[in-house]
Coordinates of C-alpha atoms (C1' of nucleotides) in Angstrom, one line a residue:
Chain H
X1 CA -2.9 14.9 -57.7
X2 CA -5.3 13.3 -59.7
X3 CA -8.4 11.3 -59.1
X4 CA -9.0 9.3 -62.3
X5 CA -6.1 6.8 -63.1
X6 CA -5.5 4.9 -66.7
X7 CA -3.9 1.9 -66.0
X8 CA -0.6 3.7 -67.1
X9 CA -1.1 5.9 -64.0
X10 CA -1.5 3.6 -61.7
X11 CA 1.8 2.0 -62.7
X12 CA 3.4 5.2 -62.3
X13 CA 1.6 6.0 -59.0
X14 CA 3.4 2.1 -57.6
X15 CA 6.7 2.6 -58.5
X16 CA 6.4 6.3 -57.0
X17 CA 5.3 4.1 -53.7
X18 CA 7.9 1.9 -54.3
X19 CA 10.8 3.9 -54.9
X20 CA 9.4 6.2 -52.0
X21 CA 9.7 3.0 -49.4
X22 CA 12.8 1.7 -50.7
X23 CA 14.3 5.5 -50.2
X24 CA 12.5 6.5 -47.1
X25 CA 13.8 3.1 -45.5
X26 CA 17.2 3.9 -47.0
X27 CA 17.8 7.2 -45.6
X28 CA 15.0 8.2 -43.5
X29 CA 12.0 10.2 -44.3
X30 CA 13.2 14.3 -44.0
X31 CA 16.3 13.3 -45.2
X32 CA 15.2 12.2 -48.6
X33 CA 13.6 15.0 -50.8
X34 CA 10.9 14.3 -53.4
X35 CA 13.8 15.3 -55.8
X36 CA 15.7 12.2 -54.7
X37 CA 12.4 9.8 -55.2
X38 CA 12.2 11.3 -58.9
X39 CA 15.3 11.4 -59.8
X40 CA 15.5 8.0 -58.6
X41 CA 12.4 6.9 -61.3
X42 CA 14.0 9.6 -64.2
X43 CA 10.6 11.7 -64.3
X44 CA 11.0 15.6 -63.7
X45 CA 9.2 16.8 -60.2
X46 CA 5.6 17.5 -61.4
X47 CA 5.1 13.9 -61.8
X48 CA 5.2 13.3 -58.4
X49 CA 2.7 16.1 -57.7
X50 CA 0.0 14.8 -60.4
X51 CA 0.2 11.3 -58.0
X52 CA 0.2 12.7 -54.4
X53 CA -0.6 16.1 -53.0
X54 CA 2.4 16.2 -50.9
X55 CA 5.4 14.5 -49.6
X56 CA 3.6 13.7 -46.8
X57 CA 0.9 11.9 -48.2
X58 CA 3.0 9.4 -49.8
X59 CA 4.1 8.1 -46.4
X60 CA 1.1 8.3 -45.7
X61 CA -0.2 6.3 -48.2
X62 CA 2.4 4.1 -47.5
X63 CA 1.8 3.0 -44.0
X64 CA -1.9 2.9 -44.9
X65 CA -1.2 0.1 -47.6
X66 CA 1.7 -2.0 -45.5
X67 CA -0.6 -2.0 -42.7
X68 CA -3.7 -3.0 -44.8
X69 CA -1.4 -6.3 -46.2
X70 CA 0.3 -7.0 -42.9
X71 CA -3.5 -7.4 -41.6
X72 CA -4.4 -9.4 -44.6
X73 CA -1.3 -11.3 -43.7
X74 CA -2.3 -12.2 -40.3
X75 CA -6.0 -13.1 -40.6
X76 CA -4.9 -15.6 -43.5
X77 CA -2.8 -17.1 -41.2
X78 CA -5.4 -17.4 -38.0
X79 CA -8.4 -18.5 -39.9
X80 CA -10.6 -20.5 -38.0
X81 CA -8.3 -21.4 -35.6
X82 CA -10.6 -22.2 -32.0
X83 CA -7.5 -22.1 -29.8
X84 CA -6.9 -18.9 -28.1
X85 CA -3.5 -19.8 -27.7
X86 CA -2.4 -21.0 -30.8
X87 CA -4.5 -18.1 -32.3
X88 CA -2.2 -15.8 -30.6
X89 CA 1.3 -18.1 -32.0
X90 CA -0.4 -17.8 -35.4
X91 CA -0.5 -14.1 -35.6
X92 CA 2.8 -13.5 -34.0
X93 CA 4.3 -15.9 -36.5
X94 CA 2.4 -14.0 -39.6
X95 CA 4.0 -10.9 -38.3
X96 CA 7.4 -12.1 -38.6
X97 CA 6.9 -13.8 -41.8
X98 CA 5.4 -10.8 -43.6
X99 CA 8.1 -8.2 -41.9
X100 CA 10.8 -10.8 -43.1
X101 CA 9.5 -10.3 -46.1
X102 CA 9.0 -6.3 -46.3
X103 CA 12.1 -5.5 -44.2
X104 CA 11.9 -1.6 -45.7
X105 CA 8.7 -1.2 -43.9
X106 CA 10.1 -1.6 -40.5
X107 CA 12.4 1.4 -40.7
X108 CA 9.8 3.4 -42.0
X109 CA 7.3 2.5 -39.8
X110 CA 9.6 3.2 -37.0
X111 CA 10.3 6.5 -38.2
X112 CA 6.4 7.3 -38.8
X113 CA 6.0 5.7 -34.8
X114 CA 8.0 9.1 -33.4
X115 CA 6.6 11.9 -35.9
X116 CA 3.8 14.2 -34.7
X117 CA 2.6 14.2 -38.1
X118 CA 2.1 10.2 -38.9
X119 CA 2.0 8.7 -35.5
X120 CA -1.8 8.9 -35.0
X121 CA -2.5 6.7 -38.5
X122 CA 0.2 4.4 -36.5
X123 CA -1.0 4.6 -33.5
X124 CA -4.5 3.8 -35.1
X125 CA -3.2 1.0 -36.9
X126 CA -1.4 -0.2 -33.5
X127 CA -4.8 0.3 -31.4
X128 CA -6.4 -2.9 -34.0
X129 CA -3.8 -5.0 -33.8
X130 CA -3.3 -5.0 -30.1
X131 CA -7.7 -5.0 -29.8
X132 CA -7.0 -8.3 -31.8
X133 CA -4.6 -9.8 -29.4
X134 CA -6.5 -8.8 -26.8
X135 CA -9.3 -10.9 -27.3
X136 CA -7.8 -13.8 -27.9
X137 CA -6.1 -13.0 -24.7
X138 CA -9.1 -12.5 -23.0
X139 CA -10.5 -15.9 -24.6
X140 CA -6.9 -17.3 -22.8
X141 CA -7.6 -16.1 -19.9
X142 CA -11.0 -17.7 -19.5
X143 CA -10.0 -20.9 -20.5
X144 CA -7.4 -20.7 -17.8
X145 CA -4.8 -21.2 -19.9
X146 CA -3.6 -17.5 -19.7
X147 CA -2.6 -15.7 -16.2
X148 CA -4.8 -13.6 -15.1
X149 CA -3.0 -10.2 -15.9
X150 CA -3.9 -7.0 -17.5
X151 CA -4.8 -8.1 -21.1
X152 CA -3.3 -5.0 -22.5
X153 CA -0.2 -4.6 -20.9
X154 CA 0.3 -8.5 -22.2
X155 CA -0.8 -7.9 -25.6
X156 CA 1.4 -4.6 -25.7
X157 CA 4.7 -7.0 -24.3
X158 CA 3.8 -9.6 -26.8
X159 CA 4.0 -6.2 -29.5
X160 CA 6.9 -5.2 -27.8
X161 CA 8.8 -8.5 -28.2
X162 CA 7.4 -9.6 -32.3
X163 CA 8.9 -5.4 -33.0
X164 CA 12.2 -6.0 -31.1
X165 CA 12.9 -9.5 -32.3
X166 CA 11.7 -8.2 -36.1
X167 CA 14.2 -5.2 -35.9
X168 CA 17.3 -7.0 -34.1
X169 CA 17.1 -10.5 -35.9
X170 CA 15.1 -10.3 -39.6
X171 CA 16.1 -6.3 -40.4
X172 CA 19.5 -6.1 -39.1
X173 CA 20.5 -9.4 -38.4
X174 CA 19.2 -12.0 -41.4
X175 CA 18.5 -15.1 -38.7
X176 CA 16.6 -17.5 -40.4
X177 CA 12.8 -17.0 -39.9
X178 CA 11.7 -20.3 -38.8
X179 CA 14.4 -20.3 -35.3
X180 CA 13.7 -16.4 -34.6
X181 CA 9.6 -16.8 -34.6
X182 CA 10.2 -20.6 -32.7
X183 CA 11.5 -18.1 -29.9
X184 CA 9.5 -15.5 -30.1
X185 CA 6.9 -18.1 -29.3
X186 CA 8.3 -19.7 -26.6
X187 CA 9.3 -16.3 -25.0
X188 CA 6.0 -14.9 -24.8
X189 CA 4.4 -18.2 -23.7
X190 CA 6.9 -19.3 -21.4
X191 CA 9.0 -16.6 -20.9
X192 CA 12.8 -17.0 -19.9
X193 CA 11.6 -20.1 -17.5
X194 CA 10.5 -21.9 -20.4
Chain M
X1 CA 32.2 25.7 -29.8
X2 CA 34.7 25.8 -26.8
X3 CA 35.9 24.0 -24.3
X4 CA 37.1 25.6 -21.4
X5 CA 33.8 26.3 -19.3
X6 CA 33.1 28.2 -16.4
X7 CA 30.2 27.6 -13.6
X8 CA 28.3 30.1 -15.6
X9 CA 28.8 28.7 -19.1
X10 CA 28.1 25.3 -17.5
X11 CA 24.8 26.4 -16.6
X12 CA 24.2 27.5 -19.9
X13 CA 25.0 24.4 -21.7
X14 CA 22.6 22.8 -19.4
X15 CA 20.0 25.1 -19.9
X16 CA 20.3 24.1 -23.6
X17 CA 20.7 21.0 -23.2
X18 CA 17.6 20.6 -21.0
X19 CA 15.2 22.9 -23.3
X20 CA 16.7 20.9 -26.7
X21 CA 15.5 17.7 -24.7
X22 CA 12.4 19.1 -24.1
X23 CA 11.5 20.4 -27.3
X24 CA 12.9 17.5 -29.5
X25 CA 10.8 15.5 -27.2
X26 CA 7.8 17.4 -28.2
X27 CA 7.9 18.0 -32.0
X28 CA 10.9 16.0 -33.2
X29 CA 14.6 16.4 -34.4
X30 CA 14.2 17.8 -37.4
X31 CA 10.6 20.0 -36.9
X32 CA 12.9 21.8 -34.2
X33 CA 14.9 24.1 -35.0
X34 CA 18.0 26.2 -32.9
X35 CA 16.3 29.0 -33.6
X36 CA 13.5 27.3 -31.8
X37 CA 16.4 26.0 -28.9
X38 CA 17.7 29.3 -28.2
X39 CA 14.7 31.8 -28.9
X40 CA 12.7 29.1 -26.1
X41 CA 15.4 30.7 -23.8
X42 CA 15.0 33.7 -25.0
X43 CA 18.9 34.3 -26.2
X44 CA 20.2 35.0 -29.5
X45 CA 21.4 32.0 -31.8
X46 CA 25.6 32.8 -31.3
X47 CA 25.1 31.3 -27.8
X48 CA 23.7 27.8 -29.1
X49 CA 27.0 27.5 -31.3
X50 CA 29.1 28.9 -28.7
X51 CA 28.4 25.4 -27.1
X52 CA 27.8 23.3 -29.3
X53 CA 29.2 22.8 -32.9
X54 CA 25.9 21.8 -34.7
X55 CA 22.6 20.6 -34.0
X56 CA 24.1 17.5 -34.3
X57 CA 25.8 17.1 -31.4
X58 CA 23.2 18.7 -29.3
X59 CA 21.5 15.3 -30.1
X60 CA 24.2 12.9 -29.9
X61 CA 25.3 14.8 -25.8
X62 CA 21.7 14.2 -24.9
X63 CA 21.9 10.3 -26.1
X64 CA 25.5 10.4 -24.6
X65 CA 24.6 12.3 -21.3
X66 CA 20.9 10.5 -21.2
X67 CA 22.3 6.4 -21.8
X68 CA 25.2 7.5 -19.2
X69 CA 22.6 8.4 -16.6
X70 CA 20.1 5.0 -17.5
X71 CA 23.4 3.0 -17.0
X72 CA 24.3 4.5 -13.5
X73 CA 21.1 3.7 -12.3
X74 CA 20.9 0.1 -13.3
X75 CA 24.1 -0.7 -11.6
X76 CA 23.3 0.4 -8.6
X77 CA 20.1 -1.1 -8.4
X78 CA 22.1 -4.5 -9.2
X79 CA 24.8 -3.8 -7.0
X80 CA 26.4 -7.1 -5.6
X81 CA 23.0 -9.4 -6.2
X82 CA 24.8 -12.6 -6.5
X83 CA 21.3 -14.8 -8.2
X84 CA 21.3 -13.6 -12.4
X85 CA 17.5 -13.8 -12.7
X86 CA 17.2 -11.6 -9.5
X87 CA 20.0 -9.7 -11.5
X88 CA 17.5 -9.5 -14.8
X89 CA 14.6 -8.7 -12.6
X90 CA 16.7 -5.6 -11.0
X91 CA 17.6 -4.1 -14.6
X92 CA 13.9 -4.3 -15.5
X93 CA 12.9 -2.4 -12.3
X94 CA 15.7 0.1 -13.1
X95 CA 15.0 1.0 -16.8
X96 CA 11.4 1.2 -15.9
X97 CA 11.6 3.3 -12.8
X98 CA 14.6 5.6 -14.7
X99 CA 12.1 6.1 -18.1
X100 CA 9.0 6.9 -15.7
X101 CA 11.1 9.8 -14.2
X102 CA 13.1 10.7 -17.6
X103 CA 9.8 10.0 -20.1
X104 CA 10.5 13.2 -22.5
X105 CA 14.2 11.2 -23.6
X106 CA 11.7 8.0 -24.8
X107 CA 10.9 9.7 -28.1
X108 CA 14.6 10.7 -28.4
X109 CA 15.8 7.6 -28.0
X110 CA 13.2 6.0 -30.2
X111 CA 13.9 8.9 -33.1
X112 CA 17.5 9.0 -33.1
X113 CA 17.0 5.0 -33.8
X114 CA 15.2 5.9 -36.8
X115 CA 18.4 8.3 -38.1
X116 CA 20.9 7.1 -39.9
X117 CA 23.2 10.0 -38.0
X118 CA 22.0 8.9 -35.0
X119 CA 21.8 5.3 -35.4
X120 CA 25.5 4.2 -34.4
X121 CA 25.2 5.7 -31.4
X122 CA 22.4 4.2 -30.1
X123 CA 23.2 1.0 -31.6
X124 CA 26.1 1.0 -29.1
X125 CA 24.1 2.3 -26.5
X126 CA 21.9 -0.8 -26.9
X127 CA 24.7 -3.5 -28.1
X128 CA 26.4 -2.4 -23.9
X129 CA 23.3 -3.1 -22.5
X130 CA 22.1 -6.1 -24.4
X131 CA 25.9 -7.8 -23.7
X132 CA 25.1 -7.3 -19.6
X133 CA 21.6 -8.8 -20.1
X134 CA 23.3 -11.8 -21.9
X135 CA 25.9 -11.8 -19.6
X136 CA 23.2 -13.1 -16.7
X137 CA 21.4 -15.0 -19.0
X138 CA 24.0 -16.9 -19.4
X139 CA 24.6 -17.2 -15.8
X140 CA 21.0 -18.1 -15.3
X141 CA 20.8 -20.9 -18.2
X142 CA 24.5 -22.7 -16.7
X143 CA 22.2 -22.9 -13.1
X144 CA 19.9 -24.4 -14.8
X145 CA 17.0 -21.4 -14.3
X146 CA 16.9 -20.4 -17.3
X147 CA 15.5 -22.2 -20.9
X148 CA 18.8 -23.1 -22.9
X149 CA 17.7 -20.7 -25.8
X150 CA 20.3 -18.0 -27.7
X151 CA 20.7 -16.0 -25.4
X152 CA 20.9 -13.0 -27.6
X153 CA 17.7 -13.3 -29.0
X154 CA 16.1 -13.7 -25.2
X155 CA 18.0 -10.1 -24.4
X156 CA 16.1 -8.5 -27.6
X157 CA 12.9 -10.0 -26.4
X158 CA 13.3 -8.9 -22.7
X159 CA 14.4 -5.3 -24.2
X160 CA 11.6 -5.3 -26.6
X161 CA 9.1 -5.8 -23.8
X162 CA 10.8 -3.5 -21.2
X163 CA 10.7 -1.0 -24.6
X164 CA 6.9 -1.6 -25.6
X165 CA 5.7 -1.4 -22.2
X166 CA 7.8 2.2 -21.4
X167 CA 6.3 3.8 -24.5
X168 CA 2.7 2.4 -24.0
X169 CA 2.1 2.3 -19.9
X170 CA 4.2 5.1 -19.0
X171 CA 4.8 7.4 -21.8
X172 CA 1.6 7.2 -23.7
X173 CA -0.3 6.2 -20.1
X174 CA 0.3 7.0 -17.3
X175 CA -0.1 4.2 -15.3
X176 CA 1.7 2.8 -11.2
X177 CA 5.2 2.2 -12.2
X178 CA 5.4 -0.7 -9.9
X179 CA 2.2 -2.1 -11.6
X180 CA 4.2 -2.0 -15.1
X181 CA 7.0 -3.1 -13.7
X182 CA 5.4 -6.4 -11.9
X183 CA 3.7 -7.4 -14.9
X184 CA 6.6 -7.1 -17.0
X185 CA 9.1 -9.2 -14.9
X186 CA 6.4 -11.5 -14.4
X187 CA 6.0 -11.8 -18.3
X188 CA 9.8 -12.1 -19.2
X189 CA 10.2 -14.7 -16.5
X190 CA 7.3 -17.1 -17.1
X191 CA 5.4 -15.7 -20.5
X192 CA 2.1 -15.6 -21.1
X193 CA 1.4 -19.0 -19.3
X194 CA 2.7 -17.4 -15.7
Chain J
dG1 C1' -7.7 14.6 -88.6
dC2 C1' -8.3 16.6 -84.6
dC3 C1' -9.9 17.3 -80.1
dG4 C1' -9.5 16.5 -75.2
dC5 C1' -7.6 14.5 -71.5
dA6 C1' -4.0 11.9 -69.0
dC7 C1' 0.4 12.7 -68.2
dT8 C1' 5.1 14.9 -68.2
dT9 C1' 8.6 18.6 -68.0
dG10 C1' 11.8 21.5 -65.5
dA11 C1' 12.6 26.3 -64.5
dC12 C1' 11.0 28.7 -60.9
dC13 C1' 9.4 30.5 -56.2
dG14 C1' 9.4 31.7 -51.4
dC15 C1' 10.8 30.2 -47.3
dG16 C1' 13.1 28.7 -43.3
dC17 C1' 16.8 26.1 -42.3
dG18 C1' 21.7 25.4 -40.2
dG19 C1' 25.4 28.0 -39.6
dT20 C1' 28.7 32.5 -39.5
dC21 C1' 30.7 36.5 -37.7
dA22 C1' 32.0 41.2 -36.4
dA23 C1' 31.0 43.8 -32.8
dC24 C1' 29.9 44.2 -28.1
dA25 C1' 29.3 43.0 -22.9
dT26 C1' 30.8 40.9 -18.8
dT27 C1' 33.9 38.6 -15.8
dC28 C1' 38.3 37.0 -14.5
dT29 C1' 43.5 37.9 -13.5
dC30 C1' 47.2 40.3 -12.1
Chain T
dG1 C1' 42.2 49.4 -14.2
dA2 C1' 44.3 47.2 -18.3
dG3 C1' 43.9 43.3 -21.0
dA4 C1' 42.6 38.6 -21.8
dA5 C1' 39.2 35.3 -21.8
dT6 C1' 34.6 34.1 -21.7
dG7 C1' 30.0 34.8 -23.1
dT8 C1' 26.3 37.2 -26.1
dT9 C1' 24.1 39.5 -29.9
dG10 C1' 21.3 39.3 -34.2
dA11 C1' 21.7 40.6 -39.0
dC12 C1' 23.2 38.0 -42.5
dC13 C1' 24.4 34.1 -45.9
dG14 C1' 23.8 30.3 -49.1
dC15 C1' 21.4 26.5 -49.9
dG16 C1' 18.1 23.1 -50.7
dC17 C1' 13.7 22.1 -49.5
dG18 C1' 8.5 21.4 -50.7
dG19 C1' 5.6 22.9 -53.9
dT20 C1' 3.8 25.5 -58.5
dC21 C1' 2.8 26.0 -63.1
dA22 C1' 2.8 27.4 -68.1
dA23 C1' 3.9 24.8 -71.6
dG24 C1' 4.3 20.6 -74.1
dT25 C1' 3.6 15.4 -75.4
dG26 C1' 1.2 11.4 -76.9
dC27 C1' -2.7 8.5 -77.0
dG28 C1' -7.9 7.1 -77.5
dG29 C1' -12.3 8.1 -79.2
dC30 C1' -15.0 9.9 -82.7

DNA sequence: GCCGCACTTGACCGCGCGGTCAACATTCTC
DNA sequence: GAGAATGTTGACCGCGCGGTCAAGTGCGGC
């Protein structure tokens, strides 16, 4: 693992990253060796050492970047936005939009989510998302146009709802993005009384 | 691996069965080891494979045994509850109150999703128990209770909540089950909005 | 022209894994 | 109490893993 990177190396490093995702999401994290990621690219073995100090910090480096986007991704899509409320539709609508578009992230975030090893840079990356939602829960809440419930528990079922409806209808399923996030909306809003 | 088992050899398998739940609970599938399984009970490794033919199905008779038990308790907490959003409400309640008093099988559950060994079992798992929620969905939207929206995708959500809200509140936390379980049916019946 | 650094190679290492098995112990059956 | 069936032992096996490294390549700067 080296520190300075020609522009040559830092191609090499992304397709490592790449090829890592697209593998990991493939087959699952221990089940693909770093053999399999560069045999995949047609390098021999030390290349991948010279890049990242260990199999683990490629995943690492991995969930660090998709998270880092996936935030960019949201507060893009918020803005300046003054409605709580629609602040809240924004993001989970951002969240859908960018998973739809990086389904080999799910998978390995999922994975990363039950691994002693990774789930405290997940559950990190979790904690910020839901502080966000919770403000603008908060901000609902005072306006009166949110019950008055626990403002974690909501922002975690909101979570729970954007992660299911990712996994079930943009991963596995390929619903159109549009009608799945038009629910997801109207769920967490409304709920099944709509 | 055999098949005829006495009272003794029973309690065996159980005894595996319970310490494999515990420890792939605690550092994952694949970190564990049956050396790990079998030295936790102190026997040598011939008795994990004179019950079970690999480490494999050690895994897929804990989903087996674990979804077996989950179902059980949901139907009887439905029982002959004639109103389908009083039926929802009830399999909330149950899969809440059955994951508060079963937490160490959450990060089974949520691993073995992540395998691709694993997957199709718990894809069935899930596919059952999505097709009942949908089943009094449907019931709900025909009396008019319920928003006419796929009812697929309102299943995923309500599982995704009922999910989110397991691993957070009472895996994670540890917070009053019937505290959890209020504010989820509340939010899967009338969203954020209440 | 050549030095040095970024980069690449692939044989190699040690380890710990899942799984096997011959021998042995205990318990049932008649 | 003989013999079969069930249960147990732990040394052993082969393999493939994550990771190392001495050697080599090619390019940019001087």
């Amino acid at each position: 693992m080296r520190r300075k990177l020609t522009p040559r190396g830092r191609e090499r490093r992304d397709q490592l990253m790449e090829c890592g995702a697209r593998l990991f999401a493939e087959r699952g994290y221990h089940p693909t060796s770093v053999a399999d990621v560069v045999a995949a690219l047609g390098v021999g073995k030390g290349v991948f050492y010279w890049y990242f100090a260990s199999k683990e910090e490629l995943l690492t480096e991995l969930l660090k970047a998709s998270n880092h986007d996936l935030r960019k991704r949201q507060q893009q899509a918020i803005g300046e936005e003054a409605d709580p409320v629609r602040r809240i539709e924004l993001g989970i609508r951002a969240s859908l939009a960018w998973f739809a578009e990086h389904r080999e992230y799910f998978a390995i975030i999922q994975f990363a989510a039950t691994d002693e090893t990774f789930a405290p840079v997940l559950a990190r990356n979790r904690e910020i998302a839901i502080a966000d939602t919770i403000r603008h829960l908060k901000d609902g809440i005072v306006d009166g146009r949110i019950a008055d419930r626990d403002p974690a528990l909501l922002a975690h079922a909101i979570h729970g709802v954007v992660a299911e409806l990712t996994r079930h209808s943009l991963v596995e399923g390929n619903l159109p993005l549009d009608e799945v996030a038009d629910l997801c909306v109207a769920f967490c809003l409304e709920g099944l009384a709509g």
